[in-house]
Structure formats: C-alpha cells, structure tokens
Coordinates of C-alpha atoms in Angstrom, one line a residue:
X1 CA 0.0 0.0 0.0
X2 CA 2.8 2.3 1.0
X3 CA 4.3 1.7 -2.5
X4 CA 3.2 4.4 -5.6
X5 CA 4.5 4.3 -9.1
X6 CA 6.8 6.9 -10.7
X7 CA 7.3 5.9 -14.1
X8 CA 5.8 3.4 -17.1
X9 CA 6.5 2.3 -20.2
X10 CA 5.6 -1.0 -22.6
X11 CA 9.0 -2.8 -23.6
X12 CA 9.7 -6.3 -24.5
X13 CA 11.2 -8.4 -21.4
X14 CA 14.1 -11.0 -21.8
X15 CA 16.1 -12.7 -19.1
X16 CA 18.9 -13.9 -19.4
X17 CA 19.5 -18.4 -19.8
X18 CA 20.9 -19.2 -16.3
X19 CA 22.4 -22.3 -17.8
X20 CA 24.4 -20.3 -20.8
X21 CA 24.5 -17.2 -19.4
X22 CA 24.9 -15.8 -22.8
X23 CA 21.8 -16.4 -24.6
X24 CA 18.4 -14.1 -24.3
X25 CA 14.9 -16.2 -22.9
X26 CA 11.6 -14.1 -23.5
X27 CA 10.0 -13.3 -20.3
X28 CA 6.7 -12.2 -22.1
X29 CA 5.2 -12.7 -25.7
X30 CA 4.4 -9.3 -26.4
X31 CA 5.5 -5.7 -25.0
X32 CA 3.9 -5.1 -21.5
X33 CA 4.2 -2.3 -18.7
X34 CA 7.4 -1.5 -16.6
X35 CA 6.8 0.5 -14.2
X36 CA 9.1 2.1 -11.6
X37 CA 7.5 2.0 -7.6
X38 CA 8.7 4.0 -5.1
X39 CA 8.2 2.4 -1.2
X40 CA 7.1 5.5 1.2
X41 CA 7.7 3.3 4.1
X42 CA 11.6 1.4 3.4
X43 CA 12.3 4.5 1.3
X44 CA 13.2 1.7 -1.5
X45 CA 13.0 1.8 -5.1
X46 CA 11.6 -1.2 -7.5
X47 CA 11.4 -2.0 -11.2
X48 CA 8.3 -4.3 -11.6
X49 CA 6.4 -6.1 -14.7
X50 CA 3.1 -8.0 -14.4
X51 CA 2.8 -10.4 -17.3
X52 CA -1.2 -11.4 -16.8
X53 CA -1.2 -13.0 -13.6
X54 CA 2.5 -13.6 -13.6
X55 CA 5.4 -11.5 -12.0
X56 CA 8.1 -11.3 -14.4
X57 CA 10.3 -8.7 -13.0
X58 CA 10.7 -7.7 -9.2
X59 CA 14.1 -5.9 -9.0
X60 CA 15.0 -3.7 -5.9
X61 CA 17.1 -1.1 -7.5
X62 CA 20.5 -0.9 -5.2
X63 CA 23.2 2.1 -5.8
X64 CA 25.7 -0.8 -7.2
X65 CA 23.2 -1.6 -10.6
X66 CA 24.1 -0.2 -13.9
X67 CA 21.4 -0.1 -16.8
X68 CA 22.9 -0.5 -19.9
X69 CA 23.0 0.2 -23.5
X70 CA 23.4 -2.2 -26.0
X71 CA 22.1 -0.7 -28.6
X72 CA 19.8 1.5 -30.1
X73 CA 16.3 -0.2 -28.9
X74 CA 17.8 -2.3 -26.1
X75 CA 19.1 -2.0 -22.3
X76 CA 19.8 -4.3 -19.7
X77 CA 20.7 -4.2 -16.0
X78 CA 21.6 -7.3 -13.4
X79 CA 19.9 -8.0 -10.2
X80 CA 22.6 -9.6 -8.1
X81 CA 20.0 -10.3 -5.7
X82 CA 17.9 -12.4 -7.9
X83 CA 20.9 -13.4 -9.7
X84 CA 19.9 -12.9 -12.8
X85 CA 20.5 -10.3 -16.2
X86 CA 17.6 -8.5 -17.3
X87 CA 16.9 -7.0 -20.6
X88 CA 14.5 -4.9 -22.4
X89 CA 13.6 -4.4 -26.2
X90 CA 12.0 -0.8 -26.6
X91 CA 10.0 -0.1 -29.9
X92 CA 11.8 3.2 -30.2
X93 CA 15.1 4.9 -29.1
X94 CA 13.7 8.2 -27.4
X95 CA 11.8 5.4 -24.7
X96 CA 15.4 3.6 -24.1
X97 CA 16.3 7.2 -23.3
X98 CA 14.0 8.0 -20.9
X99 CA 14.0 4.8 -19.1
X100 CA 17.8 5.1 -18.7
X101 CA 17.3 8.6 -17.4
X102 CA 15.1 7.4 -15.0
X103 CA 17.2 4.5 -14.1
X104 CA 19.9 6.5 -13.3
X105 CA 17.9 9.0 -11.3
X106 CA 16.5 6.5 -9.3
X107 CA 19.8 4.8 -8.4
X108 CA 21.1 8.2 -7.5
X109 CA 18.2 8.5 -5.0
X110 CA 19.0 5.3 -3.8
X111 CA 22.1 5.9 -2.8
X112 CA 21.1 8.9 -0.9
X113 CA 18.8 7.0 1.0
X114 CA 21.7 4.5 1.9
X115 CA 23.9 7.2 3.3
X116 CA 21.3 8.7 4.8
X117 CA 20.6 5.2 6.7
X118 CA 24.1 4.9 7.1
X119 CA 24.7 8.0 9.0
X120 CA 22.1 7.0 11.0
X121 CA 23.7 4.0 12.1
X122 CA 26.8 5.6 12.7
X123 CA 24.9 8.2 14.9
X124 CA 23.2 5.5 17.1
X125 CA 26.4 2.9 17.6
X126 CA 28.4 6.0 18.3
X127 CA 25.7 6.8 21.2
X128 CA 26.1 4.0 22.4
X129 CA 29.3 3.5 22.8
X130 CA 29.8 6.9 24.5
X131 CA 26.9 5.2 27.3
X132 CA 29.0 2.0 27.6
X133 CA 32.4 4.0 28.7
X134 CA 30.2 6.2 30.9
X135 CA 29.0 3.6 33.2
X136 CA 32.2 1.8 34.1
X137 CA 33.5 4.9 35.6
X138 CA 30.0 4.9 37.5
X139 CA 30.8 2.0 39.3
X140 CA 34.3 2.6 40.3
X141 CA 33.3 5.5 41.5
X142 CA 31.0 3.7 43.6
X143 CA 33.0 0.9 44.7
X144 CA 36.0 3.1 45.8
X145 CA 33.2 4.5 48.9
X146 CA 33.0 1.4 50.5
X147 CA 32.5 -2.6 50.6
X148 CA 29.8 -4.4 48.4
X149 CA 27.5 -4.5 51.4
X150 CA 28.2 -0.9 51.8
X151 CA 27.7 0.2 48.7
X152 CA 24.2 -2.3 48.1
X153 CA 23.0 -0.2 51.6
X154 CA 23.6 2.8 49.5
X155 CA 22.1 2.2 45.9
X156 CA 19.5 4.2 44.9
X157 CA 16.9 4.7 42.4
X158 CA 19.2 6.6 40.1
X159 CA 21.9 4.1 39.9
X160 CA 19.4 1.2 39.7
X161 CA 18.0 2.6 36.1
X162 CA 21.8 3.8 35.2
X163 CA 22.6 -0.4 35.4
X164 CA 19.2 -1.2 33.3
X165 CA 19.9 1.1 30.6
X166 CA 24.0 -0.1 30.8
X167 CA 22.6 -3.4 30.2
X168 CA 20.3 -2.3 27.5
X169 CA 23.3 -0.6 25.6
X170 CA 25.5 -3.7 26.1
X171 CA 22.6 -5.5 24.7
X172 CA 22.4 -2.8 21.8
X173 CA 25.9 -3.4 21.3
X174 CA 25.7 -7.1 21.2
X175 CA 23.0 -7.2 18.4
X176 CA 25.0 -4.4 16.3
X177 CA 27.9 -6.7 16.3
X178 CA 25.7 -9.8 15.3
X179 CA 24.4 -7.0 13.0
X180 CA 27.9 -6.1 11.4
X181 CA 28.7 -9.8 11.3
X182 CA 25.8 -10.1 9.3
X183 CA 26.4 -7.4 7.1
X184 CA 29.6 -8.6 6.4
X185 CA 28.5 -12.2 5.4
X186 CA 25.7 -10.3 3.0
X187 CA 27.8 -8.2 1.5
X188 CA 30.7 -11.0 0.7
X189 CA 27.8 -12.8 -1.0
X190 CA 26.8 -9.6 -2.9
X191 CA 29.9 -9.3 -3.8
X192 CA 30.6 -13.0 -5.1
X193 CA 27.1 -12.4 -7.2
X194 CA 28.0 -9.5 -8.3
X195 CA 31.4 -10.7 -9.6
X196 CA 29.4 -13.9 -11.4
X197 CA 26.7 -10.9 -12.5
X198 CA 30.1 -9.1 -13.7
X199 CA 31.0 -12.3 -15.9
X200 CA 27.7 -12.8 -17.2
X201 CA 27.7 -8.8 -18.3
X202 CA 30.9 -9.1 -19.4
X203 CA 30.2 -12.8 -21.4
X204 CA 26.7 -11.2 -23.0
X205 CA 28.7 -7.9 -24.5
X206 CA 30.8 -10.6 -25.8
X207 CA 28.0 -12.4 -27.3
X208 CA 26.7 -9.0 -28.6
X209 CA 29.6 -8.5 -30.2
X210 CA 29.5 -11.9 -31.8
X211 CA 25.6 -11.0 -32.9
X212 CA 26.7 -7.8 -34.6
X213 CA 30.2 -9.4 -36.4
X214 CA 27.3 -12.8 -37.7
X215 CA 24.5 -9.4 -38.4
X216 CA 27.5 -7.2 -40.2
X217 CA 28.2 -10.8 -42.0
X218 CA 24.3 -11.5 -42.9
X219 CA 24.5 -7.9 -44.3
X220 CA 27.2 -8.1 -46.3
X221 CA 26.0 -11.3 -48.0
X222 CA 22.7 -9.7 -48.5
X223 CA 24.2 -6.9 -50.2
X224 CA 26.2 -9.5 -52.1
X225 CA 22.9 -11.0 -53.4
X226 CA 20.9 -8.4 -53.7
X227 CA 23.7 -7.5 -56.4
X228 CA 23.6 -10.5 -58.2
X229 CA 19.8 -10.3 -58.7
X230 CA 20.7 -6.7 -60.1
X231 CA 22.9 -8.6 -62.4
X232 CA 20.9 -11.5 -63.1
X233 CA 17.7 -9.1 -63.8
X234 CA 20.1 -7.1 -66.2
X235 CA 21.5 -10.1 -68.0
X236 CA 17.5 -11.2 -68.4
X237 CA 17.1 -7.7 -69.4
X238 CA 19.0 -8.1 -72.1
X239 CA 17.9 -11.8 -73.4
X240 CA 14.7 -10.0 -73.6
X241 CA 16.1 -7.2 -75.8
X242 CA 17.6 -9.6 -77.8
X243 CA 15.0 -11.9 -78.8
X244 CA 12.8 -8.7 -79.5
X245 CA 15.6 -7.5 -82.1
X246 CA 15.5 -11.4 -83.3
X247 CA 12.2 -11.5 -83.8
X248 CA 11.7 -7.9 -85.8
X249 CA 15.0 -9.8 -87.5
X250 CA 12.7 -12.6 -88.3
X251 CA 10.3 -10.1 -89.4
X252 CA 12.4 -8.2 -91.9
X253 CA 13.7 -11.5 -93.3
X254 CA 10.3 -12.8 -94.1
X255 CA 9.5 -9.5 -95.4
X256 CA 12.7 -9.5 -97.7
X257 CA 11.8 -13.2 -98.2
X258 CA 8.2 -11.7 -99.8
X259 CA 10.3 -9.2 -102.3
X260 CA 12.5 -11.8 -103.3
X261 CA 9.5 -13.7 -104.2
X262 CA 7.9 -10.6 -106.3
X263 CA 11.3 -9.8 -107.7
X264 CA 11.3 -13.9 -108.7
X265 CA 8.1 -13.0 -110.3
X266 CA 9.1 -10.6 -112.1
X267 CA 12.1 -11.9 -113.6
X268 CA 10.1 -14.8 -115.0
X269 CA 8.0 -12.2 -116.8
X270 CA 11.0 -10.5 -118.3
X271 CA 12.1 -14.1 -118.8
X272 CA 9.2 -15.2 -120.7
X273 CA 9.2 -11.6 -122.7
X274 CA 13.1 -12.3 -123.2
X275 CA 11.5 -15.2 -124.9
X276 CA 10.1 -13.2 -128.0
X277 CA 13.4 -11.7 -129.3
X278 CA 14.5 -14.5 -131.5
X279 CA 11.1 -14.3 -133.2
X280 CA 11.3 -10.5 -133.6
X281 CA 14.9 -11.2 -135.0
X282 CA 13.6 -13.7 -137.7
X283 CA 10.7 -10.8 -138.5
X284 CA 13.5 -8.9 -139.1
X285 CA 15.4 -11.6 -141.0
X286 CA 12.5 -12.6 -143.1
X287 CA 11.6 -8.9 -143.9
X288 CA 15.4 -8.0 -144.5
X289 CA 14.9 -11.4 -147.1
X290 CA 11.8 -9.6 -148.5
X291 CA 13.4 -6.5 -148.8
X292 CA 16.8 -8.0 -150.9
X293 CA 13.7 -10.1 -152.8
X294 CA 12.4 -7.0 -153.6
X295 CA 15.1 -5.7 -154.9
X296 CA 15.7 -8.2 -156.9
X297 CA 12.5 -8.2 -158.5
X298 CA 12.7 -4.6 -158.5
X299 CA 14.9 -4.6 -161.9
X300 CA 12.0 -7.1 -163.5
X301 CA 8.8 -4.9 -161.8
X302 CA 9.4 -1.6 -162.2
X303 CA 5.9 -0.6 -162.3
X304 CA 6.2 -1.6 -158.8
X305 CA 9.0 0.3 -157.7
X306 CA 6.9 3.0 -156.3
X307 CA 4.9 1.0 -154.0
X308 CA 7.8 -1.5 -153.0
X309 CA 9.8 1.3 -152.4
X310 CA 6.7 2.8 -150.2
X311 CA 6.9 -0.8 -148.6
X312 CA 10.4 -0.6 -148.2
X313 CA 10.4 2.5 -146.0
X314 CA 7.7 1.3 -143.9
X315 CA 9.3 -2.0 -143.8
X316 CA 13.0 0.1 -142.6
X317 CA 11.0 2.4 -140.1
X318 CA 9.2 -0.4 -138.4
X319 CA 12.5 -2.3 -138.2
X320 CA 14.2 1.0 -136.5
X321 CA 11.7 1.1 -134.1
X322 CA 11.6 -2.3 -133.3
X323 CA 15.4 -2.3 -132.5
X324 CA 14.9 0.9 -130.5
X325 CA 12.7 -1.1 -128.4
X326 CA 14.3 -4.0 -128.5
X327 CA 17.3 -2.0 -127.0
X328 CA 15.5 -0.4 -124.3
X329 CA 13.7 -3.6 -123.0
X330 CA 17.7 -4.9 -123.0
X331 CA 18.6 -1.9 -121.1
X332 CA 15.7 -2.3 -118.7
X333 CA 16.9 -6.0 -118.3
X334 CA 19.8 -5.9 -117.7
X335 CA 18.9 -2.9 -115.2
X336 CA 16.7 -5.3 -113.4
X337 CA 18.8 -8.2 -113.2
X338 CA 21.8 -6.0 -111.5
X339 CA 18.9 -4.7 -109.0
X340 CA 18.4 -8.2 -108.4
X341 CA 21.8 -9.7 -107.8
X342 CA 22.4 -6.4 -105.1
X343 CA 19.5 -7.2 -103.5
X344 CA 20.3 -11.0 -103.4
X345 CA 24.0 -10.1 -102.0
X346 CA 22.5 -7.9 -99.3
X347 CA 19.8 -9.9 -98.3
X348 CA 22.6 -13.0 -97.7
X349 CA 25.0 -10.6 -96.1
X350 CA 21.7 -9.3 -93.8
X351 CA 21.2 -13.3 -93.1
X352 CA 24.9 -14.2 -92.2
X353 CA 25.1 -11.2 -89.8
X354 CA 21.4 -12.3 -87.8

C-alpha cells in the first residue's frame, strides 16, 4: 500500500538463460508495462512487470546496478539479488532514453537514502558507545566509597535505572555486532554475485559482439545477393532485348523473303518476254529477205518500184523502231537483273550477320 509508481513504459522483457549465461529467454510474448515503484515506508526503489497474472520482474534497485546500452532499442541491468540479467527491447530509441534517465535517477536517490541510513547507524552505535564508557566509571566510582555490602545499603533509584539502561546498551551493542557480522557475510555474498553478474555482463557484450560481427556478415551477404539479382535481372534484361531484335529480324527477313519472291516474279515475266526476241529477230530476218527479194525483183517490176519502195520504207522504219525497243527492253533488263543480284547479295549478307 505504501508503494506508488513513478514511471511506465511498454518494452519487451528477456532474461537472461541461467544455464548459458549468454543467450536471451523471452519473459513475455508481447510488449507489457514496466513500471518504476517508489516504497514510502523502506524508502526503496523497485522495477516491476506484471505479465497477466504472472510477476516477471521484481528488481529492488541498489546504488551498485548499472542499466545498460546495447544498442539502439535495447538496455539491460543485473539483479545480483535475484541473480539474474535482465533486458528490455523498446520499440523506439527516445523510450530507451527515458528509461535510462530514469534508471539513473532512481539509483542516484538510492544511494542517498543508503547514506542517509548509514549516517544514522553511525549516529546510534556511536551513542552508544559513549553510554557504555560512561557507566564503568559509574561503578568505580561507587565501589571506591566502601565494601559491596556498603555500597548495596547505598544504591538508589538513580543508579538502579543507570545499570538497566547499561545493560540495555550492552545488549544494543551485542545485536550491532551480530548485525555487522551479518552485514559482512551479506555483502561478501553480494559481492561473489556481483562478480558472477560481472562475468555474465561481461560474457553477453561478448556475445553481442559476436551478434553484430554474424549481423554485419548477414548484411554483407545480403548486399552480395541483392547485387547479383541486379545482375541477373540485367543479364534477363537483355535476353529480352535480344530476342525482340530477333524477332523484328525474323520479321524483316520474311519480309525481304516476300520481295524476293515478287522480284522472282518478275524476272520470270521479263524471262518469258526475253522469250520473244529471236522471233522479232527472224521478222526482221524474213523482212530484210523480203526487202533484198524485192530488190531483186525490183529490176523485172518496175511498175512496182513506187509501192515496194513505199513498202520498203515502212518495212525500214518499223524495223528502226523495233530495235529501239528492242534495245530499251535490254537496257531495262539488264537494269533489273543487277537490281536483283544487289539485293540478293544484301539480303545474304543481312542473313549471315542475324
């Protein structure tokens, strides 16, 4: 009742494994309240965390404890009394913060209230001590008057509470002794727990050491991957590039492929027109045999030299203007059949470069 908290905040709790003393157990599942107490009555300071029905931290916070960092989200302390490491996972840095402020305040009030108890003690065994060497002079001062009988005959009231409360301050003394003893033995077993607490500390900083050389590992070799995805996705990058220039390659050939075709057609045609010109020639042959024919008969028919002459021209023209033809359909040809061989060589040079 005479306790009232100070302080809360939700953190993940861990413990630390009592067999390993290096590894982190989970106290709780989830983040729950840690709240600081303050005890009116022993003037004592506690960290305590209720996990449902279950008490998952009870830690009396002693001017000895250190709360410490061990990185950005995470603290831990050790509780040489319950012998055991405690930790806790914040969700942010700015609450590690304040809980480490707090924890350091509250150890420094601690402390006060230890000297403050301390003094006291000092105070009161110093009291004492001053009644103890007081009352021995009382009673040699009393036995110097006279024999025990005497000096029974004269003791009064006064000197019969003097001897109580000498008696009560030996007593006093006695128990402070036991007390010191006591003391003593306590704090020689806080010290051996603090010294295994010590090694535990000192063996989990190791072990968080080793976490962030395995994490700074883990990270590398992530980084190492996540590079050779970038290269992989390039390299499929480009596959993908180049079968879309293969298949507009495809697709020019086939189109090439087409005009080679037509171009095929069309040489057939000048082919089968090519075909013609021996039977123009013998035209020309038989009229040129007309035309000598002619001539010969010309000396025996000269009423007919008029008209055969007529026929002659006619025959001559016709004949000129056949051959002009006949030249440029060769010219055209032959034109034609060049285009075609280029556009044979380039469509084979196009094939042996795809």
């Amino acid at each position: 009742m005479g306790e009232q908290p100070i302080f809360t905040t939700r953190a993940h709790v861990f413990q630390i494994d009592p067999s390993t003393k290096k590894n982190w157990v989970p106290a709780s599942k989830q983040a729950v309240t840690v709240s600081y107490f303050y005890d009116v009555t022993r003037n004592s300071y506690r960290i305590i965390s209720v996990d449902g029905a279950k008490v998952i931290i009870n830690s009396t916070i002693t001017p000895n404890m250190t709360f410490t960092k061990t990185s950005q989200k995470f603290g831990q302390w050790a509780d040489s009394r319950a012998n055991t490491v405690f930790g806790l996972g914040f969700s942010s840095e700015q609450q590690l913060t304040k809980f480490a402020e707090k924890f350091q305040e509250v150890k420094e009030a601690a402390r006060l209230a230890r000297d403050k108890s301390q003094e006291k003690t000092e105070t009161s065994s110093n009291h004492s001590q001053e009644s103890g060497c007081e009352s021995p002079s009382s009673t040699q001062a009393s036995s110097v008057n006279g024999t025990d009988d005497e000096k029974a005959s004269h003791v009064g009231p006064a000197d019969t509470h003097l001897k109580s409360e000498n008696d009560k301050l030996k007593i006093a003394l006695t128990q402070s002794a036991a007390n010191v003893k006591k003391w003593e033995v306590e704090l020689q077993t806080l010290r051996e727990s603090n010294a295994r607490l010590t090694a535990a500390l000192q063996e989990s900083a190791a072990s968080v050491e080793q976490w962030k050389r395995q994490f700074s590992l883990c990270r590398e070799e992530n980084d190492r991957l996540r590079n050779k995805i970038d290269e992989l996705e390039e390299q499929c990058s480009e596959i993908n590039r180049e079968k879309e220039r293969n298949t507009q390659l495809k697709q020019r050939i086939e189109e090439l492929e087409s005009e080679v075709r037509e171009k095929e057609t069309e040489l057939n045609d000048l082919r089968k027109q090519s075909e013609i010109i021996p039977q123009l020639m013998s035209e020309c042959e038989y009229v040129s045999e007309k035309l000598e024919a002619a001539e010969r008969d010309n000396q025996n028919l000269e009423g007919k030299v008029r008209s055969l002459k007529t026929d002659i021209e006619e025959s001559k023209y016709r004949q000129r203007h056949l051959k002009v033809e006949l030249k440029s359909f060769l010219e055209v040809l032959d034109a034609k059949i060049d285009g075609l061989h280029d556009f044979r060589r380039g469509l084979s040079k196009l094939g042996a470069d795809s």
